[in-house]
Each structure stands twice: as structure tokens, then as C-alpha cells.
CSV table of C-alpha atoms and ligand atoms in Angstrom, one decimal:
chain,number,residue,atom,x,y,z
X,1,MET,CA,-80.7,20.4,-144.7
X,2,ASP,CA,-79.5,16.9,-144.4
X,3,MET,CA,-78.8,15.6,-140.9
X,4,LYS,CA,-75.1,14.8,-140.5
X,5,GLN,CA,-74.5,11.1,-140.4
X,6,LYS,CA,-72.8,9.9,-137.3
X,7,VAL,CA,-69.7,7.7,-137.4
X,8,LEU,CA,-67.8,6.0,-134.6
X,9,VAL,CA,-64.0,5.9,-135.2
X,10,THR,CA,-62.3,3.3,-132.9
X,11,GLY,CA,-58.5,3.8,-132.4
X,12,GLY,CA,-59.3,7.4,-133.3
X,13,THR,CA,-56.5,9.1,-131.5
X,14,GLY,CA,-54.0,6.8,-133.3
X,15,TYR,CA,-52.1,7.6,-136.5
X,16,ILE,CA,-54.5,6.7,-139.3
X,17,GLY,CA,-57.6,7.2,-137.2
X,18,SER,CA,-56.8,10.8,-136.3
X,19,HIS,CA,-56.1,11.7,-139.9
X,20,THR,CA,-59.3,10.0,-141.0
X,21,ILE,CA,-61.3,11.9,-138.5
X,22,ILE,CA,-60.2,15.1,-140.1
X,23,ASP,CA,-61.2,13.9,-143.6
X,24,LEU,CA,-64.6,12.7,-142.2
X,25,ILE,CA,-65.4,16.1,-140.6
X,26,GLN,CA,-64.3,17.9,-143.7
X,27,HIS,CA,-66.8,15.8,-145.7
X,28,GLY,CA,-69.7,16.5,-143.4
X,29,TYR,CA,-69.7,13.6,-141.0
X,30,GLU,CA,-70.3,13.8,-137.3
X,31,VAL,CA,-67.6,11.8,-135.5
X,32,VAL,CA,-67.5,10.0,-132.1
X,33,CYS,CA,-64.1,8.6,-131.1
X,34,VAL,CA,-63.0,5.8,-128.8
X,35,ASP,CA,-59.4,4.8,-127.9
X,36,ASN,CA,-57.8,3.1,-124.8
X,37,GLY,CA,-54.6,5.1,-125.1
X,38,SER,CA,-52.4,2.0,-125.4
X,39,ASN,CA,-50.5,3.6,-128.3
X,40,SER,CA,-51.6,7.2,-128.4
X,41,ASP,CA,-52.5,10.2,-126.2
X,42,THR,CA,-55.4,12.5,-126.6
X,43,SER,CA,-53.4,15.4,-128.1
X,44,PRO,CA,-54.7,14.7,-131.7
X,45,LEU,CA,-58.2,15.6,-130.4
X,46,GLN,CA,-57.0,19.2,-129.7
X,47,THR,CA,-55.3,19.4,-133.1
X,48,ILE,CA,-58.4,18.1,-134.8
X,49,LYS,CA,-60.3,20.9,-133.1
X,50,GLN,CA,-57.7,23.4,-134.2
X,51,LEU,CA,-57.9,22.2,-137.8
X,52,THR,CA,-61.6,21.7,-138.2
X,53,GLY,CA,-63.2,23.7,-135.4
X,54,VAL,CA,-65.0,20.6,-134.2
X,55,GLU,CA,-64.7,19.0,-130.7
X,56,VAL,CA,-65.1,15.3,-131.1
X,57,PRO,CA,-66.8,13.4,-128.3
X,58,PHE,CA,-64.2,11.0,-126.9
X,59,TYR,CA,-64.5,7.8,-124.9
X,60,PRO,CA,-61.3,6.6,-123.3
X,61,LEU,CA,-62.3,3.0,-123.2
X,62,ASP,CA,-60.9,-0.4,-123.9
X,63,LEU,CA,-63.0,-2.2,-126.5
X,64,CYS,CA,-62.2,-5.5,-124.9
X,65,ASP,CA,-64.6,-4.4,-122.2
X,66,LEU,CA,-68.0,-5.0,-123.9
X,67,ASP,CA,-70.2,-3.6,-121.1
X,68,ALA,CA,-68.2,-0.4,-120.7
X,69,SER,CA,-68.1,0.1,-124.5
X,70,GLU,CA,-71.9,-0.2,-124.8
X,71,GLN,CA,-72.1,3.3,-123.2
X,72,ILE,CA,-71.0,4.8,-126.5
X,73,PHE,CA,-74.1,3.4,-128.2
X,74,VAL,CA,-76.4,4.3,-125.2
X,75,ASP,CA,-75.2,7.9,-125.6
X,76,HIS,CA,-75.2,7.7,-129.4
X,77,PRO,CA,-77.9,5.3,-130.6
X,78,ASP,CA,-77.8,7.0,-134.0
X,79,ILE,CA,-74.3,5.8,-135.0
X,80,ARG,CA,-74.7,4.7,-138.6
X,81,GLY,CA,-71.1,3.7,-139.5
X,82,ILE,CA,-68.1,2.4,-137.7
X,83,ILE,CA,-64.5,2.6,-138.8
X,84,HIS,CA,-62.6,0.1,-136.8
X,85,PHE,CA,-58.9,1.1,-136.5
X,86,ALA,CA,-58.3,0.0,-132.9
X,87,ALA,CA,-55.6,-2.7,-132.7
X,88,LEU,CA,-52.1,-3.4,-131.6
X,89,LYS,CA,-49.8,-3.3,-134.7
X,90,ALA,CA,-46.2,-4.0,-133.7
X,91,VAL,CA,-45.2,-7.0,-135.8
X,92,GLY,CA,-42.1,-7.9,-133.7
X,93,GLU,CA,-44.0,-7.6,-130.4
X,94,SER,CA,-46.7,-9.9,-131.7
X,95,VAL,CA,-44.2,-12.7,-132.3
X,96,GLU,CA,-43.1,-12.4,-128.6
X,97,LYS,CA,-46.6,-12.0,-127.2
X,98,PRO,CA,-49.0,-13.7,-129.6
X,99,LEU,CA,-51.8,-14.1,-127.0
X,100,LEU,CA,-51.8,-10.4,-126.3
X,101,TYR,CA,-52.3,-9.7,-130.0
X,102,PHE,CA,-55.0,-12.4,-130.4
X,103,LYS,CA,-56.8,-11.2,-127.3
X,104,ASN,CA,-56.6,-7.5,-127.9
X,105,ASN,CA,-57.2,-7.4,-131.7
X,106,LEU,CA,-59.9,-10.2,-131.9
X,107,GLU,CA,-61.8,-9.6,-128.7
X,108,SER,CA,-62.1,-5.9,-129.4
X,109,LEU,CA,-63.3,-6.7,-132.9
X,110,MET,CA,-65.9,-9.2,-131.7
X,111,ASN,CA,-67.2,-6.7,-129.2
X,112,ILE,CA,-67.5,-3.9,-131.6
X,113,LEU,CA,-69.3,-6.2,-134.1
X,114,THR,CA,-71.7,-7.3,-131.3
X,115,LEU,CA,-72.5,-3.7,-130.5
X,116,ALA,CA,-72.8,-2.8,-134.2
X,117,LEU,CA,-75.4,-5.5,-134.7
X,118,ARG,CA,-77.2,-4.7,-131.5
X,119,TYR,CA,-77.5,-1.0,-132.4
X,120,LYS,CA,-78.3,-1.6,-136.1
X,121,VAL,CA,-75.3,0.1,-137.6
X,122,LYS,CA,-75.4,0.2,-141.4
X,123,GLY,CA,-71.8,0.2,-142.4
X,124,PHE,CA,-68.6,-1.3,-141.0
X,125,ILE,CA,-65.1,-0.5,-142.3
X,126,PHE,CA,-62.1,-2.6,-141.1
X,127,SER,CA,-58.4,-1.8,-141.1
X,128,SER,CA,-56.9,-4.8,-142.8
X,129,SER,CA,-53.4,-4.9,-144.2
X,130,CYS,CA,-51.3,-6.1,-147.1
X,131,THR,CA,-49.8,-8.4,-144.5
X,132,VAL,CA,-52.7,-10.8,-145.2
X,133,TYR,CA,-51.1,-11.7,-148.6
X,134,GLY,CA,-48.0,-13.0,-146.7
X,135,ASP,CA,-45.0,-13.5,-149.1
X,136,ALA,CA,-46.9,-12.9,-152.3
X,137,PRO,CA,-45.2,-14.6,-155.3
X,138,GLU,CA,-45.6,-11.6,-157.5
X,139,SER,CA,-46.8,-7.9,-157.5
X,140,PRO,CA,-48.9,-6.0,-158.1
X,141,VAL,CA,-51.3,-8.0,-155.9
X,142,THR,CA,-55.0,-7.9,-156.5
X,143,GLU,CA,-57.8,-8.6,-154.0
X,144,GLN,CA,-57.9,-12.1,-155.6
X,145,THR,CA,-54.3,-12.9,-155.0
X,146,PRO,CA,-54.3,-16.0,-152.7
X,147,TRP,CA,-53.1,-15.5,-149.1
X,148,GLN,CA,-49.9,-17.1,-148.0
X,149,GLU,CA,-49.1,-18.1,-144.5
X,150,ALA,CA,-49.1,-14.9,-142.3
X,151,ALA,CA,-45.5,-13.9,-141.3
X,152,SER,CA,-46.5,-13.0,-137.7
X,153,PRO,CA,-49.4,-13.4,-135.2
X,154,TYR,CA,-50.2,-9.7,-136.0
X,155,GLY,CA,-50.7,-10.6,-139.6
X,156,ARG,CA,-52.8,-13.6,-138.6
X,157,THR,CA,-55.1,-11.3,-136.5
X,158,LYS,CA,-55.8,-9.5,-139.8
X,159,GLN,CA,-56.5,-12.7,-141.7
X,160,ILE,CA,-58.8,-14.0,-138.9
X,161,GLY,CA,-60.4,-10.6,-138.4
X,162,GLU,CA,-61.4,-10.5,-142.1
X,163,HIS,CA,-63.0,-14.0,-141.7
X,164,ILE,CA,-64.8,-13.0,-138.4
X,165,ILE,CA,-66.3,-9.9,-140.1
X,166,THR,CA,-67.4,-11.7,-143.2
X,167,ASP,CA,-69.0,-14.6,-141.3
X,168,THR,CA,-70.6,-12.3,-138.7
X,169,ILE,CA,-72.4,-9.9,-141.0
X,170,LYS,CA,-73.3,-12.4,-143.7
X,171,ASP,CA,-77.0,-12.6,-142.9
X,172,SER,CA,-77.4,-9.2,-141.2
X,173,ALA,CA,-78.5,-5.8,-142.5
X,174,MET,CA,-75.1,-4.4,-141.9
X,175,GLN,CA,-72.6,-4.3,-144.8
X,176,GLY,CA,-68.8,-4.3,-144.5
X,177,ILE,CA,-65.7,-3.1,-146.3
X,178,LEU,CA,-62.3,-4.5,-145.6
X,179,LEU,CA,-59.5,-2.1,-146.6
X,180,ARG,CA,-56.1,-3.7,-147.1
X,181,TYR,CA,-53.6,-0.9,-146.5
X,182,PHE,CA,-50.1,-1.1,-147.9
X,183,ASN,CA,-47.5,1.1,-146.2
X,184,PRO,CA,-49.1,4.3,-144.8
X,185,ALA,CA,-46.7,7.2,-144.3
X,186,GLY,CA,-46.4,10.9,-144.1
X,187,ALA,CA,-48.6,13.4,-142.2
X,188,HIS,CA,-51.3,16.0,-142.6
X,189,PRO,CA,-50.0,18.8,-144.9
X,190,SER,CA,-50.4,21.3,-142.1
X,191,GLY,CA,-47.5,19.5,-140.3
X,192,ILE,CA,-49.2,19.9,-136.9
X,193,ILE,CA,-50.6,16.3,-136.7
X,194,GLY,CA,-48.8,13.1,-137.7
X,195,GLU,CA,-47.6,9.8,-136.3
X,196,SER,CA,-46.8,10.1,-132.7
X,197,PRO,CA,-46.9,6.6,-131.2
X,198,ILE,CA,-46.2,5.9,-127.5
X,199,ASN,CA,-44.2,2.8,-128.5
X,200,PRO,CA,-41.0,3.6,-130.5
X,201,PRO,CA,-41.8,3.4,-134.2
X,202,GLN,CA,-40.3,0.5,-136.3
X,203,ASN,CA,-41.6,1.6,-139.7
X,204,LEU,CA,-39.3,3.0,-142.3
X,205,VAL,CA,-40.5,6.6,-142.7
X,206,PRO,CA,-40.6,7.5,-138.9
X,207,VAL,CA,-37.3,5.8,-138.4
X,208,ILE,CA,-35.9,8.0,-141.2
X,209,THR,CA,-37.3,11.3,-139.7
X,210,GLU,CA,-36.2,10.4,-136.2
X,211,THR,CA,-32.7,9.7,-137.5
X,212,ALA,CA,-32.6,12.9,-139.5
X,213,ILE,CA,-33.6,15.0,-136.5
X,214,GLY,CA,-31.1,13.2,-134.2
X,215,ARG,CA,-33.4,11.3,-131.9
X,216,ARG,CA,-31.6,8.2,-133.3
X,217,ASP,CA,-27.9,8.2,-134.1
X,218,GLN,CA,-28.0,6.0,-137.1
X,219,MET,CA,-30.4,3.8,-139.0
X,220,THR,CA,-30.0,0.5,-140.8
X,221,VAL,CA,-31.2,-0.6,-144.2
X,222,PHE,CA,-32.4,-4.1,-143.6
X,223,GLY,CA,-31.0,-6.2,-146.4
X,224,THR,CA,-29.2,-5.2,-149.6
X,225,ASP,CA,-29.0,-8.7,-151.2
X,226,TYR,CA,-32.7,-9.1,-152.2
X,227,PRO,CA,-33.4,-9.9,-155.8
X,228,THR,CA,-34.6,-6.3,-156.6
X,229,ARG,CA,-33.1,-3.5,-158.7
X,230,ASP,CA,-30.9,-2.2,-155.9
X,231,GLY,CA,-31.0,-5.1,-153.5
X,232,SER,CA,-33.3,-3.5,-150.9
X,233,CYS,CA,-37.0,-4.4,-150.3
X,234,ILE,CA,-39.8,-2.9,-152.3
X,235,ARG,CA,-43.0,-1.5,-150.8
X,236,ASP,CA,-46.0,0.6,-151.7
X,237,TYR,CA,-45.9,3.8,-149.6
X,238,ILE,CA,-49.2,5.6,-149.4
X,239,HIS,CA,-49.8,9.1,-148.0
X,240,VAL,CA,-51.9,8.9,-144.8
X,241,MET,CA,-54.3,11.6,-146.2
X,242,ASP,CA,-54.9,9.5,-149.3
X,243,LEU,CA,-55.6,6.5,-147.0
X,244,ALA,CA,-57.9,8.7,-144.9
X,245,ARG,CA,-59.9,9.6,-148.0
X,246,ALA,CA,-60.4,6.0,-148.9
X,247,HIS,CA,-62.3,5.5,-145.6
X,248,THR,CA,-64.6,8.4,-146.2
X,249,LEU,CA,-65.3,7.2,-149.8
X,250,ALA,CA,-65.9,3.6,-148.6
X,251,LEU,CA,-68.4,4.8,-146.0
X,252,GLN,CA,-70.2,6.9,-148.5
X,253,TYR,CA,-70.3,4.0,-150.9
X,254,LEU,CA,-72.1,1.9,-148.2
X,255,PHE,CA,-74.4,4.7,-147.2
X,256,ASP,CA,-75.4,5.4,-150.8
X,257,GLY,CA,-76.4,1.7,-151.1
X,258,LYS,CA,-73.9,1.1,-153.9
X,259,GLN,CA,-72.6,-2.2,-152.6
X,260,ASN,CA,-74.5,-5.2,-153.7
X,261,GLN,CA,-72.8,-7.7,-151.5
X,262,SER,CA,-72.6,-8.2,-147.7
X,263,CYS,CA,-68.8,-7.6,-147.5
X,264,ASP,CA,-66.3,-6.3,-150.0
X,265,VAL,CA,-62.5,-5.8,-150.0
X,266,PHE,CA,-60.2,-3.2,-151.5
X,267,ASN,CA,-56.5,-2.8,-151.7
X,268,VAL,CA,-55.4,0.7,-150.7
X,269,GLY,CA,-51.9,1.4,-152.0
X,270,ILE,CA,-50.8,3.7,-154.8
X,271,GLY,CA,-49.3,0.9,-157.0
X,272,ASN,CA,-45.8,2.4,-157.1
X,273,GLY,CA,-43.2,0.0,-155.6
X,274,LEU,CA,-40.2,1.9,-154.2
X,275,SER,CA,-37.1,0.4,-152.6
X,276,VAL,CA,-35.8,1.3,-149.2
X,277,LEU,CA,-32.8,3.0,-150.8
X,278,GLU,CA,-35.1,4.9,-153.1
X,279,ILE,CA,-37.1,6.1,-150.1
X,280,ILE,CA,-34.0,7.3,-148.4
X,281,ALA,CA,-32.9,9.1,-151.5
X,282,ALA,CA,-36.3,10.7,-151.9
X,283,PHE,CA,-36.1,11.9,-148.3
X,284,GLU,CA,-32.7,13.4,-148.8
X,285,LYS,CA,-33.6,15.1,-152.0
X,286,GLU,CA,-36.9,16.5,-150.7
X,287,THR,CA,-35.5,17.9,-147.4
X,288,GLY,CA,-31.9,18.5,-148.2
X,289,VAL,CA,-31.0,16.6,-145.0
X,290,LYS,CA,-28.2,14.0,-145.2
X,291,LEU,CA,-29.3,10.8,-143.5
X,292,ASN,CA,-26.9,8.8,-141.4
X,293,TYR,CA,-27.6,5.2,-142.4
X,294,LYS,CA,-25.7,2.0,-142.8
X,295,LEU,CA,-26.3,-1.1,-144.8
X,296,GLY,CA,-27.2,-4.1,-142.7
X,297,PRO,CA,-28.5,-7.7,-142.7
X,298,ARG,CA,-32.1,-8.7,-143.6
X,299,ARG,CA,-34.8,-8.3,-140.9
X,300,PRO,CA,-36.5,-11.7,-140.3
X,301,GLY,CA,-40.0,-11.9,-141.7
X,302,ASP,CA,-39.6,-9.2,-144.4
X,303,VAL,CA,-41.1,-10.0,-147.8
X,304,VAL,CA,-38.9,-9.1,-150.8
X,305,ALA,CA,-41.5,-6.9,-152.7
X,306,ILE,CA,-45.2,-6.1,-152.5
X,307,TYR,CA,-47.3,-3.3,-154.0
X,308,ALA,CA,-50.9,-2.9,-154.9
X,309,ASP,CA,-53.2,-3.2,-157.8
X,310,TYR,CA,-55.8,-0.6,-156.6
X,311,SER,CA,-58.0,-0.6,-159.7
X,312,ARG,CA,-60.9,-2.0,-157.8
X,313,ALA,CA,-60.9,1.0,-155.3
X,314,ALA,CA,-60.5,3.3,-158.3
X,315,GLN,CA,-63.4,1.8,-160.2
X,316,LEU,CA,-65.9,1.2,-157.4
X,317,LEU,CA,-65.1,3.8,-154.8
X,318,GLY,CA,-63.8,6.5,-157.2
X,319,TRP,CA,-60.5,6.6,-155.1
X,320,GLN,CA,-57.3,8.0,-156.7
X,321,PRO,CA,-54.1,8.8,-154.8
X,322,GLN,CA,-53.5,12.6,-154.8
X,323,PHE,CA,-50.1,12.7,-153.0
X,324,THR,CA,-46.7,11.6,-154.2
X,325,VAL,CA,-43.7,10.2,-152.4
X,326,ARG,CA,-42.3,13.7,-152.2
X,327,ASP,CA,-45.4,14.9,-150.4
X,328,ILE,CA,-44.9,11.9,-148.0
X,329,MET,CA,-41.4,13.0,-147.2
X,330,SER,CA,-42.1,16.7,-146.9
X,331,SER,CA,-45.1,16.3,-144.6
X,332,ALA,CA,-43.4,13.6,-142.5
X,333,TRP,CA,-40.4,16.0,-142.1
X,334,LYS,CA,-42.5,19.0,-141.3
X,335,TRP,CA,-44.3,17.0,-138.6
X,336,GLU,CA,-41.1,15.6,-137.1
X,337,GLN,CA,-39.7,19.1,-136.8
X,338,TYR,CA,-42.9,20.4,-135.3
X,339,ARG,CA,-43.3,17.6,-132.7
X,340,THR,CA,-39.7,17.8,-131.7
X,341,GLN,CA,-40.1,21.5,-131.0
X,342,LEU,CA,-43.2,20.7,-128.9
X,343,MET,CA,-41.3,18.1,-126.9
X,344,GLU,CA,-38.4,20.4,-126.3
X,345,ASN,CA,-40.7,23.2,-125.2
X,346,SER,CA,-42.4,20.9,-122.7
X,347,LEU,CA,-39.1,20.1,-121.2
X,348,LYS,CA,-38.2,23.7,-120.6
E,1,NAD,P1,-52.0,3.3,-134.0
E,1,NAD,O1,-51.4,2.4,-133.0
E,1,NAD,O2,-51.5,4.6,-134.2
E,1,NAD,O3,-53.6,3.4,-133.8
E,1,NAD,C1,-54.3,2.3,-133.2
E,1,NAD,C2,-55.1,2.9,-132.0
E,1,NAD,O4,-55.9,1.9,-131.4
E,1,NAD,C3,-54.1,3.3,-130.9
E,1,NAD,O5,-54.4,4.7,-130.6
E,1,NAD,C4,-54.4,2.4,-129.7
E,1,NAD,O6,-54.3,3.1,-128.5
E,1,NAD,C5,-55.9,2.0,-130.0
E,1,NAD,N1,-56.2,0.7,-129.4
E,1,NAD,C6,-55.5,-0.5,-129.5
E,1,NAD,N2,-56.2,-1.4,-128.8
E,1,NAD,C7,-57.4,-0.9,-128.4
E,1,NAD,C8,-58.5,-1.4,-127.6
E,1,NAD,N3,-58.5,-2.7,-127.2
E,1,NAD,N4,-59.5,-0.5,-127.3
E,1,NAD,C9,-59.4,0.8,-127.7
E,1,NAD,N5,-58.4,1.3,-128.4
E,1,NAD,C10,-57.4,0.5,-128.8
E,1,NAD,O7,-51.9,2.5,-135.4
E,1,NAD,P2,-52.3,2.9,-136.9
E,1,NAD,O8,-51.1,2.9,-137.7
E,1,NAD,O9,-53.1,4.1,-136.8
E,1,NAD,O10,-53.2,1.7,-137.3
E,1,NAD,C11,-54.6,1.7,-137.4
E,1,NAD,C12,-55.1,0.4,-137.9
E,1,NAD,O11,-54.6,0.2,-139.2
E,1,NAD,C13,-54.7,-0.8,-137.0
E,1,NAD,O12,-55.7,-1.8,-137.0
E,1,NAD,C14,-53.5,-1.4,-137.8
E,1,NAD,O13,-53.3,-2.7,-137.6
E,1,NAD,C15,-53.9,-1.1,-139.2
E,1,NAD,N6,-52.8,-1.0,-140.2
E,1,NAD,C16,-51.8,-0.2,-140.0
E,1,NAD,C17,-50.8,-0.1,-140.9
E,1,NAD,C18,-49.6,0.8,-140.6
E,1,NAD,O14,-48.5,0.5,-141.2
E,1,NAD,N7,-49.7,1.8,-139.8
E,1,NAD,C19,-50.8,-0.9,-142.0
E,1,NAD,C20,-51.9,-1.7,-142.3
E,1,NAD,C21,-52.9,-1.8,-141.3
E,2,WQD,C1,-40.6,-1.1,-144.8
E,2,WQD,C2,-39.2,-1.5,-145.4
E,2,WQD,C3,-37.9,-2.9,-144.0
E,2,WQD,C4,-37.1,0.0,-140.9
E,2,WQD,C5,-45.3,-3.2,-141.8
E,2,WQD,C6,-46.1,-4.4,-141.4
E,2,WQD,C7,-47.3,-4.5,-142.3
E,2,WQD,C8,-48.0,-3.2,-142.4
E,2,WQD,C9,-47.2,-2.1,-142.7
E,2,WQD,C10,-49.7,-3.2,-140.6
E,2,WQD,C11,-38.9,-2.9,-145.2
E,2,WQD,C12,-37.2,-1.5,-144.3
E,2,WQD,C13,-37.6,-0.5,-142.0
E,2,WQD,C14,-35.7,0.3,-140.8
E,2,WQD,C15,-35.4,-0.6,-142.9
E,2,WQD,N1,-48.6,-2.9,-141.1
E,2,WQD,N2,-36.7,-0.9,-143.0
E,2,WQD,N3,-34.9,-0.1,-141.8
E,2,WQD,O1,-42.5,-4.3,-142.8
E,2,WQD,O2,-43.3,-3.3,-145.0
E,2,WQD,O3,-44.8,-3.4,-143.2
E,2,WQD,O4,-46.1,-2.0,-141.8
E,2,WQD,O5,-50.5,-4.0,-141.1
E,2,WQD,O6,-48.1,-5.6,-141.8
E,2,WQD,O7,-45.3,-5.6,-141.5
E,2,WQD,O8,-43.1,-1.8,-143.1
E,2,WQD,O9,-42.0,0.3,-142.5
E,2,WQD,O10,-41.5,-1.7,-141.1
E,2,WQD,O11,-40.6,-1.5,-143.5
E,2,WQD,O12,-34.6,-0.9,-143.9
E,2,WQD,O13,-35.2,0.8,-139.7
E,2,WQD,O14,-38.2,-0.7,-144.8
E,2,WQD,O15,-37.0,-3.9,-144.0
E,2,WQD,O16,-38.2,-3.4,-146.3
E,2,WQD,P1,-43.3,-3.3,-143.6
E,2,WQD,P2,-41.8,-1.1,-142.5
């Protein structure tokens, strides 16, 4: 029997990382996880055990500490792949604290690359973002669409991060894949794991579910005078389990030796641009819950419309989205109800 290949998932107790760990385990990988807990707690590890039967070795470390982080590789010198999710991701906070973002996101990246090369890791997958395109003049965007100025220091950490990886691994035996996610949303279909950040969420779908359950009184649609079909912004919402799958496929692509260049890049969105008002309508229709929202002014820094051309991921990785916007809404709602119940029980 084949030995299971070992993969280190950084930021693995976070939203996308925890869902990806489930997909990796279900596709036969052995996972090691590191997270410093700055935006998550360790509860996803228990849920992963519940769903997969596997207890994932966990390192509660800050990747900005190179020496401490080396212990992971001392204990697991056979790590073949790294999926690097660990980063701070609050766009607004990055505008207020740019150095915090440059320091955390870039220092952790440089450290993990240092260790990856030192321990002869084969494949490196990076969480990039559609934010690297800035205010793209038209959609769908392809991987060749030229970058515009990043709208925030957070976005710039992703642009710089892509350059750091490309330059660093160019002449090494390690190969890399940069995945540019569009708007991840939804939760595992079980409804017992989902997005549960320590910092209050700013993203549309968790704001919707938090409003629907009553944790927020009301939500605001940011801008209704954009040049779009209904005046609100258009985005490409991708189910978190579809996104998780893209990571497993990307890793397999590298391990199978299918990539003939040092570093490659893929858009991961479903190519279906939906407006804020359409998302709200989809939530209401899917759940039967009426949402208390008002129409408000634009949010600074928002781009009008962006969605993906994902044909490259389809062609080379064999990736196809399996979930619809309805699945996003039903799973996000199932998870919101479940976690609210958990929180209420813990207060009793
Ligand atoms: P998340 O905050 O839920 O997960 C990130 C995890 O990284 C957190 O658990 C946090 O505690 C950890 N972390 C941060 N700095 C660390 C450090 N120095 N050392 C160790 N752990 C650290 O966010 P997410 O939504 O799961 O995002 C994962 C990745 O995907 C991030 O790189 C993010 O920038 C990127 N991304 C996210 C989105 C999105 O909308 N969610 C879109 C595009 C790209
Ligand atoms: C989506 C739409 C808002 C909240 C962000 C990052 C991007 C990437 C994905 C990491 C926008 C509108 C939102 C609300 C609203 N992340 N909205 N009321 O801004 O597209 O992308 O996450 O890389 O870099 O910028 O996502 O979910 O914040 O907003 O009307 O209360 O929903 O204006 O049009 P965004 P979002």
C-alpha cells in the first residue's frame, strides 16, 4: 500500500484551512496543522476528528518565529507539501495597521519558505486572492489580466507574497502554485464546521447570517448606485468546499509531476457574478428568513464588479465547482444556527 503523503497546513484552524484539511484527509493525505490562534480557536480540530476520525497533530505556533516553527519539521521531516493559509485578512484593519500586515503576512511567508527549502518540501500552495487584480477594468479576469494598484495593504501583501514565492523557488527543486480565490463563502454540508472567526466578520455572507439570526440588528447594502444591473456590486461567491477541493487537486498535480514550470497560478472562482442584492434574495429564498437590511452608501475601496475565468484550473487541475449559490446559503445558515446553539449552551 502507498504511504500516505504528509502535508503541512498553516492557518489550519482558520476558515478555509479547516475545510481544506477535511478534503485532504478524505483524499488520503496525512495532515499536520499549525496556527497561532490570532483569528481562530482549536475547536475545528475536534470537529475534524468527528467528521473524519482523524486526530490532526497541531502546533500552536506563530510562523513569524522561525526557530520555534522549525520544530514542526524536526518532528515531521517527511512533510512533502505545504498549503500556506496563515495570514491576517481584514482589509480595513490593514489600512489602519499596514506594518502589522506586512510584518505578519510577509515574515511568516518568508519563514515557511525558508523551512520548506531547508527540509526539501516538494510542493507549496499559496492562498492568494482576486484582490491582486485591484480594480480590474473588465470581468471575467484571467490569470493574465494585468494587476492594478492594490486597494489596501492587505491586497499588497498578496501581490508581494506572489513575487516572493516566485523569486524564491525559481532555482529550487520545490514547485509552487498560487491560488487566487474569489469570494469564499458557505460551510461544510454537515453544518457542524464553518466560519467562526475571533474578529467580527466583515464579509457579506457571514454578515447576512449574523443579521438573520439576530446577532446584528440590521445590515447595510454598501452602494446601490454602481453601474451594474441593480446598482449593487458584483462578486464571484465560491463554496468553501469547492475551494478546499482546488487545494487537494493542486497538490496532487504537483506530486504527480504534471507541472512543467517552477510556479503556476490559477483563479479559483465559479465564474458566476452575483450582485449583493441577488445574494440577499438568494438567502431569503433558500432559508425562508426575511433579512433586515437597508440600502446605504458605498464602502470605500470596493471594486464595482469582479468574477473569474477559471478555465485554466478546469483544464489543468481538472477542477469544477460542484456547489451552487443555494448550497452556499443553506450551508452557511445551517452552520450559523448550529454555532449559535453552541454559544447559547455554553452560556447556560
Ligand atoms: P482565517 O483568518 O480564518 O484563517 C487564517 C488563519 O491563519 C487564522 O486561523 C489565524 O489564526 C492564522 N494565522 C495568522 N497569522 C499567523 C501566523 N503568523 N502564524 C500562524 N498562524 C497565523 O482566514 P481564511 O478566510 O481562512 O483565509 C485563509 C487564507 O486565504 C488567508 O491567507 C487569506 O488571506 C486568504 N484569502 C481569504 C479570502 C476570504 O475571503 N476568506 C479570500 C482570498 C484569500
Ligand atoms: C462583498 C460585497 C460589499 C458587507 C474581500 C476582500 C478580498 C477577498 C475576499 C481576501 C461587496 C458588500 C459586504 C456588508 C455589503 N479576501 N457588502 N454589506 O470586499 O469582495 O472581498 O473578501 O483576499 O480581498 O476585499 O468581500 O464579502 O467584504 O463584500 O453590502 O455588510 O458585499 O460592498 O460589494 P470583498 P465582502
